[in-house]
Short mmCIF file of C-alpha atoms in Angstrom, two decimals:
data_model
loop_
_atom_site.label_atom_id
_atom_site.label_comp_id
_atom_site.label_asym_id
_atom_site.label_seq_id
_atom_site.Cartn_x
_atom_site.Cartn_y
_atom_site.Cartn_z
CA MET A 1 25.09 29.62 -19.39
CA ALA A 2 22.15 31.34 -17.70
CA VAL A 3 19.74 30.31 -20.46
CA THR A 4 21.00 26.72 -20.31
CA ALA A 5 20.55 26.67 -16.53
CA VAL A 6 16.98 27.96 -16.83
CA ARG A 7 16.13 25.32 -19.42
CA THR A 8 17.67 22.59 -17.30
CA ASP A 9 15.74 23.74 -14.24
CA THR A 10 12.50 23.86 -16.24
CA GLY A 11 13.15 20.39 -17.61
CA ASP A 12 13.83 19.02 -14.12
CA ARG A 13 10.58 20.49 -12.80
CA ALA A 14 8.68 19.04 -15.74
CA ARG A 15 10.18 15.60 -15.16
CA GLN A 16 9.32 15.75 -11.47
CA THR A 17 5.76 16.71 -12.37
CA VAL A 18 5.50 13.86 -14.86
CA GLU A 19 6.67 11.32 -12.30
CA ALA A 20 4.38 12.68 -9.58
CA VAL A 21 1.32 12.76 -11.84
CA TYR A 22 2.03 9.29 -13.18
CA ARG A 23 2.32 7.89 -9.67
CA ILE A 24 -1.13 9.29 -8.87
CA GLU A 25 -2.82 8.51 -12.18
CA SER A 26 -1.13 5.28 -13.30
CA ALA A 27 -3.70 2.92 -11.78
CA ARG A 28 -6.62 4.75 -13.37
CA ILE A 29 -4.84 4.90 -16.73
CA ILE A 30 -3.86 1.23 -16.72
CA ALA A 31 -7.38 0.22 -15.67
CA ALA A 32 -8.95 2.27 -18.46
CA LEU A 33 -6.54 0.82 -21.04
CA ALA A 34 -7.14 -2.71 -19.81
CA ARG A 35 -10.82 -2.26 -20.56
CA ILE A 36 -9.85 -1.44 -24.17
CA VAL A 37 -7.04 -3.92 -24.87
CA ARG A 38 -8.18 -6.67 -22.43
CA ASP A 39 -4.62 -7.34 -21.30
CA VAL A 40 -3.23 -5.77 -18.12
CA GLY A 41 0.37 -6.35 -19.21
CA VAL A 42 -0.16 -4.55 -22.52
CA ALA A 43 -2.12 -1.85 -20.71
CA GLU A 44 0.84 -1.13 -18.42
CA GLU A 45 3.21 -0.97 -21.41
CA LEU A 46 0.95 1.53 -23.16
CA ALA A 47 0.74 3.63 -19.99
CA GLN A 48 4.54 3.59 -19.80
CA ASP A 49 4.66 4.74 -23.45
CA ALA A 50 2.49 7.73 -22.53
CA LEU A 51 4.83 8.47 -19.64
CA VAL A 52 7.82 8.44 -21.98
CA ALA A 53 5.99 10.79 -24.35
CA ALA A 54 5.33 13.20 -21.47
CA LEU A 55 8.97 13.07 -20.40
CA GLU A 56 9.98 13.98 -23.96
CA GLN A 57 7.38 16.69 -24.63
CA TRP A 58 6.60 18.48 -21.36
CA PRO A 59 10.10 19.93 -20.79
CA GLU A 60 9.75 21.68 -24.17
CA SER A 61 6.03 22.41 -24.39
CA GLY A 62 5.38 22.94 -20.69
CA VAL A 63 3.19 21.03 -18.28
CA PRO A 64 -0.44 20.96 -19.53
CA ASP A 65 -3.25 22.44 -17.45
CA ASN A 66 -4.62 18.96 -16.74
CA PRO A 67 -1.60 16.62 -16.80
CA GLY A 68 -3.61 13.57 -15.76
CA ALA A 69 -6.04 14.03 -18.63
CA TRP A 70 -3.10 14.52 -21.02
CA LEU A 71 -1.55 11.21 -19.95
CA MET A 72 -4.92 9.45 -20.18
CA ALA A 73 -5.58 10.80 -23.68
CA ALA A 74 -2.10 9.91 -24.90
CA ALA A 75 -2.39 6.40 -23.52
CA ARG A 76 -5.90 5.86 -24.92
CA HIS A 77 -4.80 6.93 -28.41
CA ARG A 78 -2.03 4.34 -28.26
CA ALA A 79 -4.46 1.68 -27.07
CA ILE A 80 -6.92 2.45 -29.84
CA ASP A 81 -4.16 2.37 -32.46
CA LEU A 82 -3.02 -1.01 -31.12
CA VAL A 83 -6.53 -2.45 -31.27
CA ARG A 84 -6.91 -1.23 -34.83
CA ARG A 85 -3.67 -2.92 -35.82
CA ARG A 86 -4.65 -6.31 -34.48
CA GLU A 87 -5.92 -8.59 -37.18
CA THR A 88 -8.12 -10.43 -34.70
CA TYR A 89 -10.06 -7.22 -34.12
CA ALA A 90 -10.60 -6.46 -37.82
CA ARG A 91 -14.32 -7.23 -37.95
CA LYS A 92 -15.08 -5.67 -34.60
CA LEU A 93 -13.24 -2.49 -35.52
CA ALA A 94 -15.47 -1.98 -38.53
CA GLU A 95 -18.34 -1.52 -36.07
CA MET A 96 -16.65 0.03 -33.04
CA GLY A 97 -13.49 1.78 -34.30
CA ARG A 98 -15.26 5.13 -34.48
CA SER A 99 -16.98 4.67 -31.11
CA LEU A 100 -13.66 3.81 -29.46
CA GLN A 101 -12.19 7.10 -30.66
CA ASP A 102 -15.21 8.99 -29.31
CA THR A 103 -15.35 7.16 -25.99
CA PRO A 104 -15.04 9.73 -23.17
CA PRO A 105 -12.53 9.21 -20.36
CA PRO A 106 -13.70 6.80 -17.65
CA ALA A 107 -15.96 8.19 -14.96
CA GLU A 108 -14.50 9.07 -11.61
CA PRO A 109 -14.11 6.01 -9.36
CA GLY A 110 -17.25 5.09 -7.48
CA THR A 111 -19.66 6.31 -10.18
CA GLY A 112 -21.36 4.64 -13.10
CA ASP A 113 -22.73 1.11 -12.97
CA ASP A 114 -23.11 -1.14 -9.94
CA ILE A 115 -19.34 -1.57 -9.68
CA GLY A 116 -18.41 1.70 -11.32
CA ASP A 117 -14.69 1.42 -10.76
CA ASP A 118 -12.16 0.28 -13.32
CA ILE A 119 -9.48 0.13 -10.63
CA LEU A 120 -11.54 -2.40 -8.70
CA ARG A 121 -11.86 -4.46 -11.88
CA LEU A 122 -8.11 -4.21 -12.28
CA ILE A 123 -7.53 -5.59 -8.78
CA PHE A 124 -9.88 -8.54 -9.26
CA THR A 125 -8.31 -9.29 -12.63
CA ALA A 126 -4.82 -9.25 -11.15
CA CYS A 127 -6.07 -11.52 -8.35
CA HIS A 128 -7.27 -14.23 -10.74
CA PRO A 129 -6.79 -17.85 -9.51
CA VAL A 130 -4.56 -18.59 -12.50
CA LEU A 131 -1.84 -16.76 -10.52
CA SER A 132 -0.21 -17.72 -7.25
CA THR A 133 -1.15 -15.63 -4.22
CA GLU A 134 2.28 -13.99 -4.20
CA ALA A 135 2.00 -13.12 -7.89
CA ARG A 136 -1.48 -11.64 -7.45
CA ILE A 137 -0.32 -9.33 -4.70
CA ALA A 138 2.87 -8.30 -6.48
CA LEU A 139 1.09 -7.56 -9.76
CA THR A 140 -1.68 -5.55 -8.12
CA LEU A 141 0.74 -3.51 -6.04
CA ARG A 142 2.61 -2.73 -9.24
CA MET A 143 -0.47 -1.94 -11.33
CA VAL A 144 -2.72 -0.28 -8.77
CA GLY A 145 -0.35 1.07 -6.15
CA GLY A 146 2.29 2.22 -8.60
CA LEU A 147 4.94 0.71 -6.33
CA LYS A 148 8.40 -0.04 -7.62
CA THR A 149 9.74 -3.56 -7.61
CA ASP A 150 12.07 -2.94 -4.67
CA GLU A 151 9.22 -1.48 -2.61
CA ILE A 152 7.11 -4.56 -3.26
CA ALA A 153 10.05 -6.77 -2.34
CA ARG A 154 10.30 -4.95 0.97
CA ALA A 155 6.62 -5.51 1.66
CA PHE A 156 7.05 -9.23 0.93
CA LEU A 157 10.35 -9.54 2.83
CA VAL A 158 11.82 -11.28 -0.23
CA GLY A 159 14.46 -10.45 -2.83
CA GLU A 160 13.85 -7.90 -5.56
CA PRO A 161 14.65 -10.35 -8.43
CA THR A 162 12.01 -12.72 -7.06
CA VAL A 163 9.33 -10.05 -7.19
CA ALA A 164 10.38 -8.94 -10.68
CA GLN A 165 10.04 -12.51 -11.94
CA ARG A 166 6.63 -12.86 -10.32
CA ILE A 167 5.34 -9.75 -12.06
CA VAL A 168 6.63 -10.78 -15.51
CA ARG A 169 5.26 -14.30 -15.17
CA ALA A 170 1.93 -13.01 -13.86
CA LYS A 171 1.42 -10.79 -16.90
CA ARG A 172 2.22 -13.67 -19.22
CA ALA A 173 -0.11 -16.03 -17.37
CA LEU A 174 -3.02 -13.57 -17.53
CA ALA A 175 -2.47 -12.99 -21.24
CA LYS A 176 -2.19 -16.72 -21.98
CA ALA A 177 -5.37 -17.48 -20.05
CA ALA A 178 -7.19 -14.52 -21.68
CA VAL A 179 -8.48 -13.47 -18.26
CA PRO A 180 -11.48 -11.14 -18.68
CA PHE A 181 -11.28 -7.63 -17.29
CA GLU A 182 -14.17 -7.81 -14.85
CA VAL A 183 -15.25 -8.20 -11.24
CA PRO A 184 -16.31 -11.84 -10.87
CA GLU A 185 -19.65 -12.91 -9.50
CA GLY A 186 -20.81 -15.54 -7.02
CA PRO A 187 -18.40 -18.09 -5.53
CA GLU A 188 -15.48 -16.92 -7.68
CA ARG A 189 -15.73 -13.44 -6.20
CA ALA A 190 -15.66 -14.81 -2.65
CA ALA A 191 -12.66 -17.01 -3.46
CA ARG A 192 -10.63 -14.02 -4.63
CA LEU A 193 -11.67 -11.72 -1.80
CA ALA A 194 -8.93 -12.69 0.68
CA SER A 195 -6.23 -11.87 -1.86
CA VAL A 196 -7.90 -8.58 -2.76
CA LEU A 197 -8.08 -7.56 0.90
CA GLU A 198 -4.42 -8.37 1.39
CA VAL A 199 -3.47 -6.31 -1.65
CA ILE A 200 -5.47 -3.30 -0.48
CA TYR A 201 -3.90 -3.43 2.97
CA LEU A 202 -0.39 -3.68 1.55
CA ILE A 203 -1.10 -0.59 -0.53
CA PHE A 204 -2.32 1.18 2.60
CA ASN A 205 0.76 0.15 4.54
CA GLU A 206 3.11 1.54 1.88
CA GLY A 207 1.34 4.86 2.24
CA TYR A 208 1.26 4.70 6.04
CA SER A 209 4.97 3.93 6.38
CA ALA A 210 6.88 4.43 3.13
CA THR A 211 9.47 1.79 2.29
CA ALA A 212 12.03 4.14 0.79
CA GLY A 213 12.67 7.73 -0.14
CA ASP A 214 12.61 11.01 1.74
CA ASP A 215 8.98 10.94 2.91
CA TRP A 216 7.77 9.08 5.97
CA LEU A 217 4.19 9.03 4.66
CA ARG A 218 2.50 8.75 1.27
CA PRO A 219 -1.06 9.84 2.15
CA ALA A 220 -2.29 9.39 -1.44
CA LEU A 221 -1.72 5.63 -1.20
CA CYS A 222 -3.61 5.51 2.11
CA GLU A 223 -6.48 7.38 0.48
CA ASP A 224 -6.50 5.02 -2.52
CA ALA A 225 -6.60 1.98 -0.27
CA LEU A 226 -9.35 3.48 1.88
CA ARG A 227 -11.44 4.33 -1.17
CA LEU A 228 -11.10 0.81 -2.55
CA GLY A 229 -11.94 -0.64 0.85
CA ARG A 230 -15.05 1.48 1.12
CA VAL A 231 -16.12 0.46 -2.38
CA LEU A 232 -15.70 -3.20 -1.41
CA ALA A 233 -17.68 -2.66 1.79
CA GLY A 234 -20.56 -1.24 -0.23
CA LEU A 235 -20.29 -4.11 -2.69
CA MET A 236 -20.09 -6.84 -0.04
CA PRO A 237 -22.00 -5.55 3.01
CA LYS A 238 -22.26 -9.01 4.58
CA GLU A 239 -18.53 -9.78 4.47
CA PRO A 240 -17.14 -9.18 7.99
CA GLU A 241 -13.49 -9.08 6.93
CA VAL A 242 -14.18 -6.31 4.40
CA HIS A 243 -15.59 -4.19 7.22
CA GLY A 244 -12.72 -5.30 9.45
CA LEU A 245 -10.15 -4.08 6.95
CA VAL A 246 -11.98 -0.79 6.44
CA ALA A 247 -12.15 -0.30 10.22
CA LEU A 248 -8.44 -0.98 10.56
CA MET A 249 -7.50 1.47 7.80
CA GLU A 250 -9.88 4.19 9.01
CA ILE A 251 -8.48 4.12 12.55
CA GLN A 252 -4.87 3.93 11.44
CA ALA A 253 -5.38 6.72 8.91
CA SER A 254 -6.77 8.91 11.70
CA ARG A 255 -3.23 9.13 13.13
CA VAL A 256 -1.63 10.43 9.93
CA PRO A 257 -1.76 14.15 10.91
CA ALA A 258 0.16 13.37 14.12
CA ARG A 259 2.71 10.96 12.66
CA THR A 260 5.10 13.63 11.39
CA GLY A 261 6.62 16.74 12.94
CA PRO A 262 7.00 20.24 11.47
CA SER A 263 9.89 19.17 9.22
CA GLY A 264 8.34 15.87 8.15
CA GLU A 265 10.25 13.83 10.73
CA PRO A 266 8.53 10.70 12.14
CA VAL A 267 6.71 11.00 15.45
CA LEU A 268 6.39 7.72 17.35
CA LEU A 269 3.04 6.61 18.77
CA LYS A 270 4.00 7.38 22.36
CA ASP A 271 5.00 10.96 21.42
CA GLN A 272 2.02 11.80 19.21
CA ASN A 273 -0.39 14.62 20.06
CA ARG A 274 -3.62 12.65 20.10
CA ARG A 275 -5.67 15.81 19.74
CA ARG A 276 -4.40 15.85 16.14
CA TRP A 277 -5.91 12.45 15.42
CA ASP A 278 -8.80 12.75 12.94
CA GLN A 279 -11.84 11.97 15.07
CA LEU A 280 -14.10 11.63 12.03
CA LEU A 281 -11.95 8.75 10.78
CA VAL A 282 -11.89 7.26 14.29
CA ARG A 283 -15.69 7.29 14.43
CA ARG A 284 -15.92 5.80 10.94
CA GLY A 285 -13.53 3.08 12.06
CA PHE A 286 -15.63 2.27 15.11
CA VAL A 287 -18.75 2.03 12.93
CA ALA A 288 -16.99 -0.30 10.48
CA LEU A 289 -15.71 -2.43 13.37
CA GLY A 290 -19.25 -2.71 14.70
CA ARG A 291 -20.44 -3.87 11.27
CA ALA A 292 -17.68 -6.49 11.18
CA GLU A 293 -18.74 -7.79 14.60
CA GLU A 294 -22.42 -7.85 13.58
CA ALA A 295 -21.62 -9.73 10.36
CA SER A 296 -19.57 -12.33 12.25
CA PRO A 297 -20.77 -12.75 15.85
CA GLY A 298 -18.43 -15.72 16.35
CA THR A 299 -14.65 -15.76 15.99
CA PRO A 300 -13.41 -12.57 14.31
CA GLY A 301 -11.09 -12.70 11.31
CA PRO A 302 -7.54 -11.30 11.14
CA TYR A 303 -8.53 -7.83 9.95
CA ALA A 304 -11.27 -7.48 12.55
CA VAL A 305 -8.76 -8.46 15.27
CA GLN A 306 -6.24 -5.90 14.00
CA ALA A 307 -9.01 -3.30 13.91
CA ALA A 308 -9.84 -4.13 17.53
CA ILE A 309 -6.18 -3.54 18.42
CA ALA A 310 -6.23 -0.18 16.64
CA ALA A 311 -9.45 0.67 18.48
CA CYS A 312 -7.68 0.10 21.82
CA HIS A 313 -5.18 2.80 20.91
CA ALA A 314 -7.92 5.12 19.65
CA ARG A 315 -9.91 4.83 22.89
CA ALA A 316 -6.93 5.76 25.07
CA HIS A 317 -6.74 9.51 25.67
CA THR A 318 -3.02 9.20 26.46
CA TYR A 319 -0.31 6.67 25.73
CA GLU A 320 -0.19 5.75 29.41
CA GLU A 321 -3.91 4.88 29.43
CA THR A 322 -3.48 2.25 26.69
CA ASP A 323 -4.93 -1.14 27.62
CA TRP A 324 -1.79 -3.11 26.77
CA ARG A 325 -3.05 -6.31 28.39
CA ARG A 326 -6.03 -6.39 26.05
CA ILE A 327 -3.78 -5.57 23.10
CA ALA A 328 -1.43 -8.43 24.05
CA LEU A 329 -4.44 -10.75 24.29
CA LEU A 330 -5.67 -9.65 20.86
CA TYR A 331 -2.21 -10.18 19.37
CA GLY A 332 -2.31 -13.70 20.80
CA MET A 333 -5.58 -14.26 18.92
CA LEU A 334 -4.03 -12.79 15.78
CA ALA A 335 -0.97 -15.02 16.07
CA ALA A 336 -3.27 -18.04 16.18
CA LEU A 337 -4.96 -16.85 12.97
CA MET A 338 -1.78 -15.61 11.27
CA PRO A 339 1.31 -17.28 12.80
CA THR A 340 3.76 -15.11 10.89
CA PRO A 341 7.07 -13.78 12.29
CA VAL A 342 5.90 -10.16 11.90
CA VAL A 343 2.75 -10.79 13.94
CA ARG A 344 4.83 -12.53 16.60
CA LEU A 345 7.18 -9.54 16.67
CA ASN A 346 4.25 -7.17 17.22
CA ARG A 347 2.92 -9.42 19.94
CA ALA A 348 6.33 -9.25 21.65
CA VAL A 349 6.05 -5.45 21.76
CA ALA A 350 2.57 -5.64 23.30
CA VAL A 351 3.71 -8.22 25.86
CA SER A 352 6.66 -6.01 26.79
CA MET A 353 4.28 -3.14 27.53
CA ALA A 354 1.86 -5.32 29.47
CA GLU A 355 4.31 -7.51 31.42
CA GLY A 356 7.71 -5.84 31.12
CA PRO A 357 10.65 -5.61 28.72
CA GLU A 358 12.21 -8.88 29.93
CA GLU A 359 9.21 -10.90 28.76
CA GLY A 360 9.11 -9.05 25.48
CA LEU A 361 12.82 -9.50 24.85
CA ALA A 362 12.54 -13.26 25.37
CA LEU A 363 9.90 -13.41 22.63
CA VAL A 364 12.05 -11.27 20.32
CA GLU A 365 15.12 -13.44 20.87
CA ALA A 366 13.08 -16.44 19.78
CA LEU A 367 12.61 -14.72 16.39
CA ALA A 368 16.31 -14.10 15.80
CA GLY A 369 16.66 -17.16 13.59
CA GLU A 370 13.72 -16.38 11.30
CA ARG A 371 15.08 -16.11 7.76
CA SER A 372 12.29 -13.77 6.64
CA LEU A 373 13.28 -11.28 9.34
CA ARG A 374 17.00 -11.37 8.60
CA ASP A 375 16.95 -8.01 6.81
CA TYR A 376 13.78 -6.66 8.42
CA HIS A 377 14.81 -3.42 10.11
CA LEU A 378 12.04 -3.50 12.71
CA LEU A 379 13.49 -6.61 14.38
CA PRO A 380 16.70 -4.85 15.58
CA SER A 381 14.66 -1.69 16.16
CA VAL A 382 12.32 -3.48 18.57
CA ARG A 383 15.21 -5.31 20.19
CA GLY A 384 17.05 -2.01 20.62
CA ASP A 385 14.04 -0.43 22.30
CA LEU A 386 13.70 -3.33 24.75
CA LEU A 387 17.41 -3.30 25.56
CA TYR A 388 17.23 0.46 26.13
CA ARG A 389 14.35 0.02 28.57
CA LEU A 390 16.43 -2.61 30.39
CA GLY A 391 19.33 -0.20 30.73
CA ARG A 392 21.60 -2.14 28.35
CA ARG A 393 22.49 0.99 26.40
CA GLU A 394 25.55 -0.19 24.48
CA GLU A 395 23.70 -3.22 23.10
CA ALA A 396 20.71 -1.02 22.30
CA ARG A 397 22.90 1.42 20.38
CA ALA A 398 24.27 -1.40 18.20
CA GLU A 399 20.72 -2.60 17.44
CA PHE A 400 19.49 0.86 16.48
CA GLU A 401 22.50 1.34 14.21
CA ARG A 402 21.84 -2.01 12.54
CA ALA A 403 18.19 -1.09 12.06
CA ALA A 404 19.25 2.23 10.51
CA SER A 405 21.52 0.40 8.08
CA LEU A 406 18.64 -1.83 6.96
CA THR A 407 15.91 0.75 6.36
CA ARG A 408 15.68 2.53 3.01
CA ASN A 409 13.53 5.37 4.26
CA GLU A 410 15.66 8.43 4.99
CA ARG A 411 13.31 9.77 7.64
CA GLU A 412 13.26 6.48 9.47
CA ARG A 413 17.05 6.16 9.22
CA ALA A 414 17.46 9.56 10.85
CA LEU A 415 15.05 8.56 13.61
CA LEU A 416 16.93 5.33 14.33
CA LEU A 417 20.33 7.02 14.32
CA GLY A 418 18.92 9.59 16.73
CA ARG A 419 17.85 6.80 19.05
CA ALA A 420 21.32 5.29 18.77
CA ARG A 421 22.82 8.62 19.87
CA GLU A 422 20.48 8.68 22.86
CA CYS A 423 22.18 5.52 24.06
CA GLY A 424 25.30 7.60 24.64
#
């Protein structure tokens, strides 16, 4: 029994390691395979095959010293074997079969040629115009962010089956159109930029506030999104919205050290120790925001406006010093650029802080009928907070409990249930 228990425990640890490593390395592996097989759908399948091989072998053989390199090598061998089996590659393989086998692993992101990043190529490929905007975002979140289908569905505020269908159809469409694995040039690059920026920010948001699971934060996703944003900023120095997005992510990422307590529990903005905010990231955010403003001296874009909102928080030494009137004004500008229910909900919060909870609650009530917010946990959470501030504790408790029932993040659920208990 003892030997069996030890083996089981070892196998569980190996499986956990496999899943953790794959989550970190999957984008790089898929991107490298896509360069070989020229099909992002096939590349993901081959990466999954390598994952299965690790799940089968590591519990017996032990976790290798460099698990990421092991997965990459296993996946590349499968890709090379597949290419060799394809009849359409017969002539080419006579010349390059040996060189494929000897090709070293891809360079670290950010090095190499003028683009130097297979993951960036993967994003632009997944954001090809042959796909709908929703499909581009869903596919890239799956391929690059390593998000599960239900996590993507949560980000989209749509059903999980809808997202699953989008991903399957997107892979088929890319394969049928034989979309090249490359970063486009000229007008085509500019046309795809808005979708790419949206994808990067969704990846960042999943890291900044995890959809599900036991962790409130996934810093690795924030770091991936920041890295990709910085690469884009270097690639497109005259694009104001690229700098705007980078500024927004830098400033938001600066709060990460203060967003959780000693046991990993969420710490709300008003309760955060601002001395723990990363001032280097704050300064980088301010610089990026300045570049966005210089590149577009006229009306700022949505990301630049959101970065300006984040900058208002960063400039306030305490929560009480926050310039809520300016933030409410900026959210009004953002709502004109992006009239989405989520933006309007955020504006309601800012208005409640600037003008009072009654005004904010009126704006929230106007959103009650929005279908896209029906299962969005932050709607009852915000409503509960406003009702609490108005002294309507019983109603607030019901809203916090509803919000807790809707979230899939365990840390956030505990926070919301705690707020419900505060209502007495």
